[in-house]
């Protein structure tokens, strides 16, 4: 396959699912491996474009795999820092004969209630949380707490559908938070957690 960027079929590629600026370090990784970076991101102009950018939804695995096939003969690896694209990255790696995590393991890692329970079993992050079936369930959880609540989709990413509700928040505010979170979750599942006060850290990992 003649590559449109390099003009050769021998080009090695790293596929980055998501054009977040923190992924820009992959350029250095690629250069050390004599490779190029293909970025898949739904934005017209992502912060990180790599050597080539394809405008696609990183959650749509079939479309992403077909697009990668059209460009990449030799894959170094596929990578993502977005939990929404972990299965897509795993499928691309498997497509090129690389090892991938089990699909059920990735599904658990994307599901926040399951992760909360896993942390709890290890004695970590002992916070109140509840999967709320309806608004009344959410109201009960919020009113039983001593402070703010954070309402979020059970399995979404990038802070989509997340609302912090003050302790004094009224019924309509909780309805709006429930509706927003439900709309952003693939299964309409809503998670309520007590809001933990402190410094927030975001950690990007490759491994």
Tab-separated table of C-alpha atoms in Angstrom:
chain	number	residue	atom	x	y	z
A	1	UNK	CA	0.000	0.000	0.000
A	2	UNK	CA	1.441	3.387	-1.004
A	3	UNK	CA	1.195	5.754	1.943
A	4	UNK	CA	-0.081	9.251	1.032
A	5	UNK	CA	2.161	10.924	3.627
A	6	UNK	CA	5.446	9.117	3.183
A	7	UNK	CA	5.051	7.704	-0.323
A	8	UNK	CA	6.181	4.253	0.816
A	9	UNK	CA	4.506	1.031	1.932
A	10	UNK	CA	7.189	0.459	4.583
A	11	UNK	CA	5.950	3.199	6.916
A	12	UNK	CA	5.333	2.143	10.508
A	13	UNK	CA	2.410	3.796	12.283
A	14	UNK	CA	1.255	4.516	15.803
A	15	UNK	CA	-2.513	5.077	15.909
A	16	UNK	CA	-3.712	7.594	18.515
A	17	UNK	CA	-7.423	7.515	19.260
A	18	UNK	CA	-8.096	11.071	20.399
A	19	UNK	CA	-6.287	14.287	19.552
A	20	UNK	CA	-5.861	15.632	23.086
A	21	UNK	CA	-2.779	17.830	23.486
A	22	UNK	CA	-1.414	15.498	26.166
A	23	UNK	CA	-1.041	12.840	23.463
A	24	UNK	CA	1.532	14.997	21.646
A	25	UNK	CA	4.329	13.062	23.352
A	26	UNK	CA	3.544	10.192	20.994
A	27	UNK	CA	5.391	12.130	18.310
A	28	UNK	CA	8.652	11.608	20.197
A	29	UNK	CA	7.802	7.930	20.739
A	30	UNK	CA	7.131	7.580	17.022
A	31	UNK	CA	10.374	9.248	15.984
A	32	UNK	CA	12.397	6.934	18.227
A	33	UNK	CA	10.716	4.009	16.486
A	34	UNK	CA	11.055	5.482	12.969
A	35	UNK	CA	7.270	5.667	12.781
A	36	UNK	CA	4.510	8.151	12.060
A	37	UNK	CA	1.396	9.019	14.051
A	38	UNK	CA	-2.141	8.633	12.720
A	39	UNK	CA	-4.648	10.568	14.867
A	40	UNK	CA	-8.331	9.641	14.866
A	41	UNK	CA	-10.494	12.379	16.381
A	42	UNK	CA	-13.977	13.696	15.606
A	43	UNK	CA	-12.871	17.359	15.738
A	44	UNK	CA	-12.060	19.245	12.550
A	45	UNK	CA	-8.842	20.568	14.084
A	46	UNK	CA	-7.771	18.572	17.174
A	47	UNK	CA	-5.031	19.957	19.405
A	48	UNK	CA	-2.781	17.057	18.364
A	49	UNK	CA	-2.951	16.101	14.682
A	50	UNK	CA	0.099	13.846	14.335
A	51	UNK	CA	1.322	13.192	10.799
A	52	UNK	CA	-2.177	12.510	9.565
A	53	UNK	CA	-5.652	13.137	11.005
A	54	UNK	CA	-8.837	11.202	10.245
A	55	UNK	CA	-12.089	12.786	11.419
A	56	UNK	CA	-13.983	9.886	12.982
A	57	UNK	CA	-15.727	9.012	16.240
A	58	UNK	CA	-13.221	7.022	18.306
A	59	UNK	CA	-16.060	4.988	19.852
A	60	UNK	CA	-17.095	3.560	16.464
A	61	UNK	CA	-14.788	0.567	16.256
A	62	UNK	CA	-15.849	-0.781	12.856
A	63	UNK	CA	-15.396	2.600	11.153
A	64	UNK	CA	-12.070	3.205	12.866
A	65	UNK	CA	-10.694	-0.207	11.905
A	66	UNK	CA	-11.752	0.256	8.277
A	67	UNK	CA	-10.100	3.693	8.188
A	68	UNK	CA	-6.882	2.397	9.742
A	69	UNK	CA	-6.753	-0.461	7.224
A	70	UNK	CA	-6.890	2.084	4.393
A	71	UNK	CA	-3.719	3.806	5.672
A	72	UNK	CA	-1.696	1.414	7.799
A	73	UNK	CA	0.202	-1.661	6.618
A	74	UNK	CA	2.586	-1.846	9.571
A	75	UNK	CA	1.255	-0.987	13.042
A	76	UNK	CA	3.517	-0.314	16.018
A	77	UNK	CA	0.536	-0.053	18.370
A	78	UNK	CA	-2.797	1.700	18.852
A	79	UNK	CA	-3.224	3.893	21.922
A	80	UNK	CA	-5.907	5.925	23.650
A	81	UNK	CA	-6.165	7.952	26.846
A	82	UNK	CA	-9.981	7.984	26.605
A	83	UNK	CA	-11.939	5.220	28.291
A	84	UNK	CA	-14.565	5.594	25.568
A	85	UNK	CA	-12.086	4.236	23.014
A	86	UNK	CA	-10.366	1.435	24.916
A	87	UNK	CA	-12.252	-1.292	23.050
A	88	UNK	CA	-11.549	0.381	19.707
A	89	UNK	CA	-7.826	0.540	20.473
A	90	UNK	CA	-7.826	-3.092	21.588
A	91	UNK	CA	-9.591	-4.186	18.388
A	92	UNK	CA	-7.117	-2.303	16.191
A	93	UNK	CA	-4.177	-3.909	17.994
A	94	UNK	CA	-5.767	-7.353	17.591
A	95	UNK	CA	-6.406	-6.671	13.907
A	96	UNK	CA	-2.648	-6.384	13.411
A	97	UNK	CA	-1.759	-9.426	15.487
A	98	UNK	CA	-0.920	-7.633	18.741
A	99	UNK	CA	-2.181	-8.748	22.135
A	100	UNK	CA	-5.278	-7.094	23.563
A	101	UNK	CA	-7.001	-7.048	26.985
A	102	UNK	CA	-10.134	-9.145	27.421
A	103	UNK	CA	-13.274	-7.277	26.365
A	104	UNK	CA	-15.007	-7.945	29.697
A	105	UNK	CA	-12.032	-6.508	31.606
A	106	UNK	CA	-12.227	-3.295	29.584
A	107	UNK	CA	-15.995	-3.116	30.107
A	108	UNK	CA	-15.543	-3.306	33.884
A	109	UNK	CA	-12.835	-0.643	33.780
A	110	UNK	CA	-15.184	1.709	31.900
A	111	UNK	CA	-18.072	1.135	34.330
A	112	UNK	CA	-17.692	3.539	37.256
A	113	UNK	CA	-19.944	1.665	39.737
A	114	UNK	CA	-17.958	-1.527	39.135
A	115	UNK	CA	-14.698	0.332	39.697
A	116	UNK	CA	-16.037	1.936	42.872
A	117	UNK	CA	-16.890	-1.532	44.189
A	118	UNK	CA	-13.428	-2.822	43.219
A	119	UNK	CA	-11.752	0.053	45.067
A	120	UNK	CA	-13.982	-0.582	48.061
A	121	UNK	CA	-12.966	-4.244	48.229
A	122	UNK	CA	-9.350	-3.077	48.464
A	123	UNK	CA	-10.122	-0.550	51.203
A	124	UNK	CA	-9.577	2.399	48.851
A	125	UNK	CA	-11.669	5.501	48.231
A	126	UNK	CA	-14.399	4.668	50.717
A	127	UNK	CA	-17.041	7.058	49.423
A	128	UNK	CA	-20.816	6.866	49.265
A	129	UNK	CA	-22.236	6.051	45.842
A	130	UNK	CA	-25.394	4.640	44.348
A	131	UNK	CA	-26.692	3.661	40.930
A	132	UNK	CA	-29.978	5.558	40.768
A	133	UNK	CA	-32.887	3.971	38.918
A	134	UNK	CA	-34.940	7.157	38.908
A	135	UNK	CA	-35.040	10.731	40.194
A	136	UNK	CA	-36.603	9.694	43.517
A	137	UNK	CA	-33.657	7.371	44.125
A	138	UNK	CA	-31.285	10.269	43.410
A	139	UNK	CA	-33.176	12.596	45.736
A	140	UNK	CA	-32.955	10.048	48.568
A	141	UNK	CA	-29.201	9.637	48.048
A	142	UNK	CA	-28.534	13.377	47.930
A	143	UNK	CA	-30.618	14.236	50.982
A	144	UNK	CA	-28.957	11.483	53.033
A	145	UNK	CA	-25.524	13.034	52.464
A	146	UNK	CA	-23.755	15.749	54.401
A	147	UNK	CA	-22.466	17.751	51.458
A	148	UNK	CA	-22.469	18.085	47.693
A	149	UNK	CA	-23.222	15.217	45.324
A	150	UNK	CA	-21.743	14.560	41.911
A	151	UNK	CA	-24.095	13.056	39.352
A	152	UNK	CA	-22.615	11.351	36.301
A	153	UNK	CA	-23.214	8.707	33.635
A	154	UNK	CA	-22.131	5.288	34.815
A	155	UNK	CA	-20.018	4.637	31.719
A	156	UNK	CA	-19.128	7.845	29.895
A	157	UNK	CA	-15.864	9.752	29.547
A	158	UNK	CA	-14.334	13.234	29.309
A	159	UNK	CA	-16.683	14.664	31.973
A	160	UNK	CA	-19.697	14.382	29.673
A	161	UNK	CA	-22.986	14.574	31.542
A	162	UNK	CA	-21.413	15.374	34.928
A	163	UNK	CA	-23.147	17.746	37.360
A	164	UNK	CA	-22.141	18.800	40.872
A	165	UNK	CA	-25.213	19.497	43.020
A	166	UNK	CA	-24.882	21.654	46.112
A	167	UNK	CA	-26.191	20.381	49.434
A	168	UNK	CA	-29.012	22.917	49.219
A	169	UNK	CA	-29.822	21.946	45.625
A	170	UNK	CA	-33.543	21.670	44.965
A	171	UNK	CA	-35.635	19.017	43.263
A	172	UNK	CA	-35.530	20.610	39.816
A	173	UNK	CA	-31.739	20.761	39.923
A	174	UNK	CA	-31.598	17.035	40.680
A	175	UNK	CA	-34.052	16.296	37.883
A	176	UNK	CA	-31.863	18.229	35.450
A	177	UNK	CA	-28.720	16.433	36.673
A	178	UNK	CA	-30.372	13.017	36.348
A	179	UNK	CA	-31.650	13.799	32.844
A	180	UNK	CA	-28.252	15.058	31.694
A	181	UNK	CA	-26.342	12.049	33.049
A	182	UNK	CA	-28.850	9.546	31.682
A	183	UNK	CA	-28.685	11.069	28.203
A	184	UNK	CA	-24.875	10.680	28.108
A	185	UNK	CA	-24.748	7.053	29.258
A	186	UNK	CA	-24.952	4.264	26.646
A	187	UNK	CA	-27.470	2.399	28.816
A	188	UNK	CA	-29.071	5.438	30.469
A	189	UNK	CA	-27.514	4.444	33.814
A	190	UNK	CA	-26.966	7.207	36.387
A	191	UNK	CA	-24.376	7.160	39.173
A	192	UNK	CA	-24.516	9.435	42.225
A	193	UNK	CA	-21.471	9.886	44.444
A	194	UNK	CA	-20.607	12.037	47.404
A	195	UNK	CA	-18.410	14.919	46.268
A	196	UNK	CA	-14.883	14.623	47.625
A	197	UNK	CA	-13.219	17.950	48.387
A	198	UNK	CA	-9.543	18.191	47.486
A	199	UNK	CA	-7.038	18.663	44.694
A	200	UNK	CA	-7.954	17.034	41.399
A	201	UNK	CA	-5.291	15.271	39.335
A	202	UNK	CA	-5.505	13.946	35.801
A	203	UNK	CA	-3.050	11.174	34.947
A	204	UNK	CA	-2.239	10.085	31.399
A	205	UNK	CA	-0.847	6.562	31.151
A	206	UNK	CA	0.579	4.440	28.362
A	207	UNK	CA	0.888	0.792	29.148
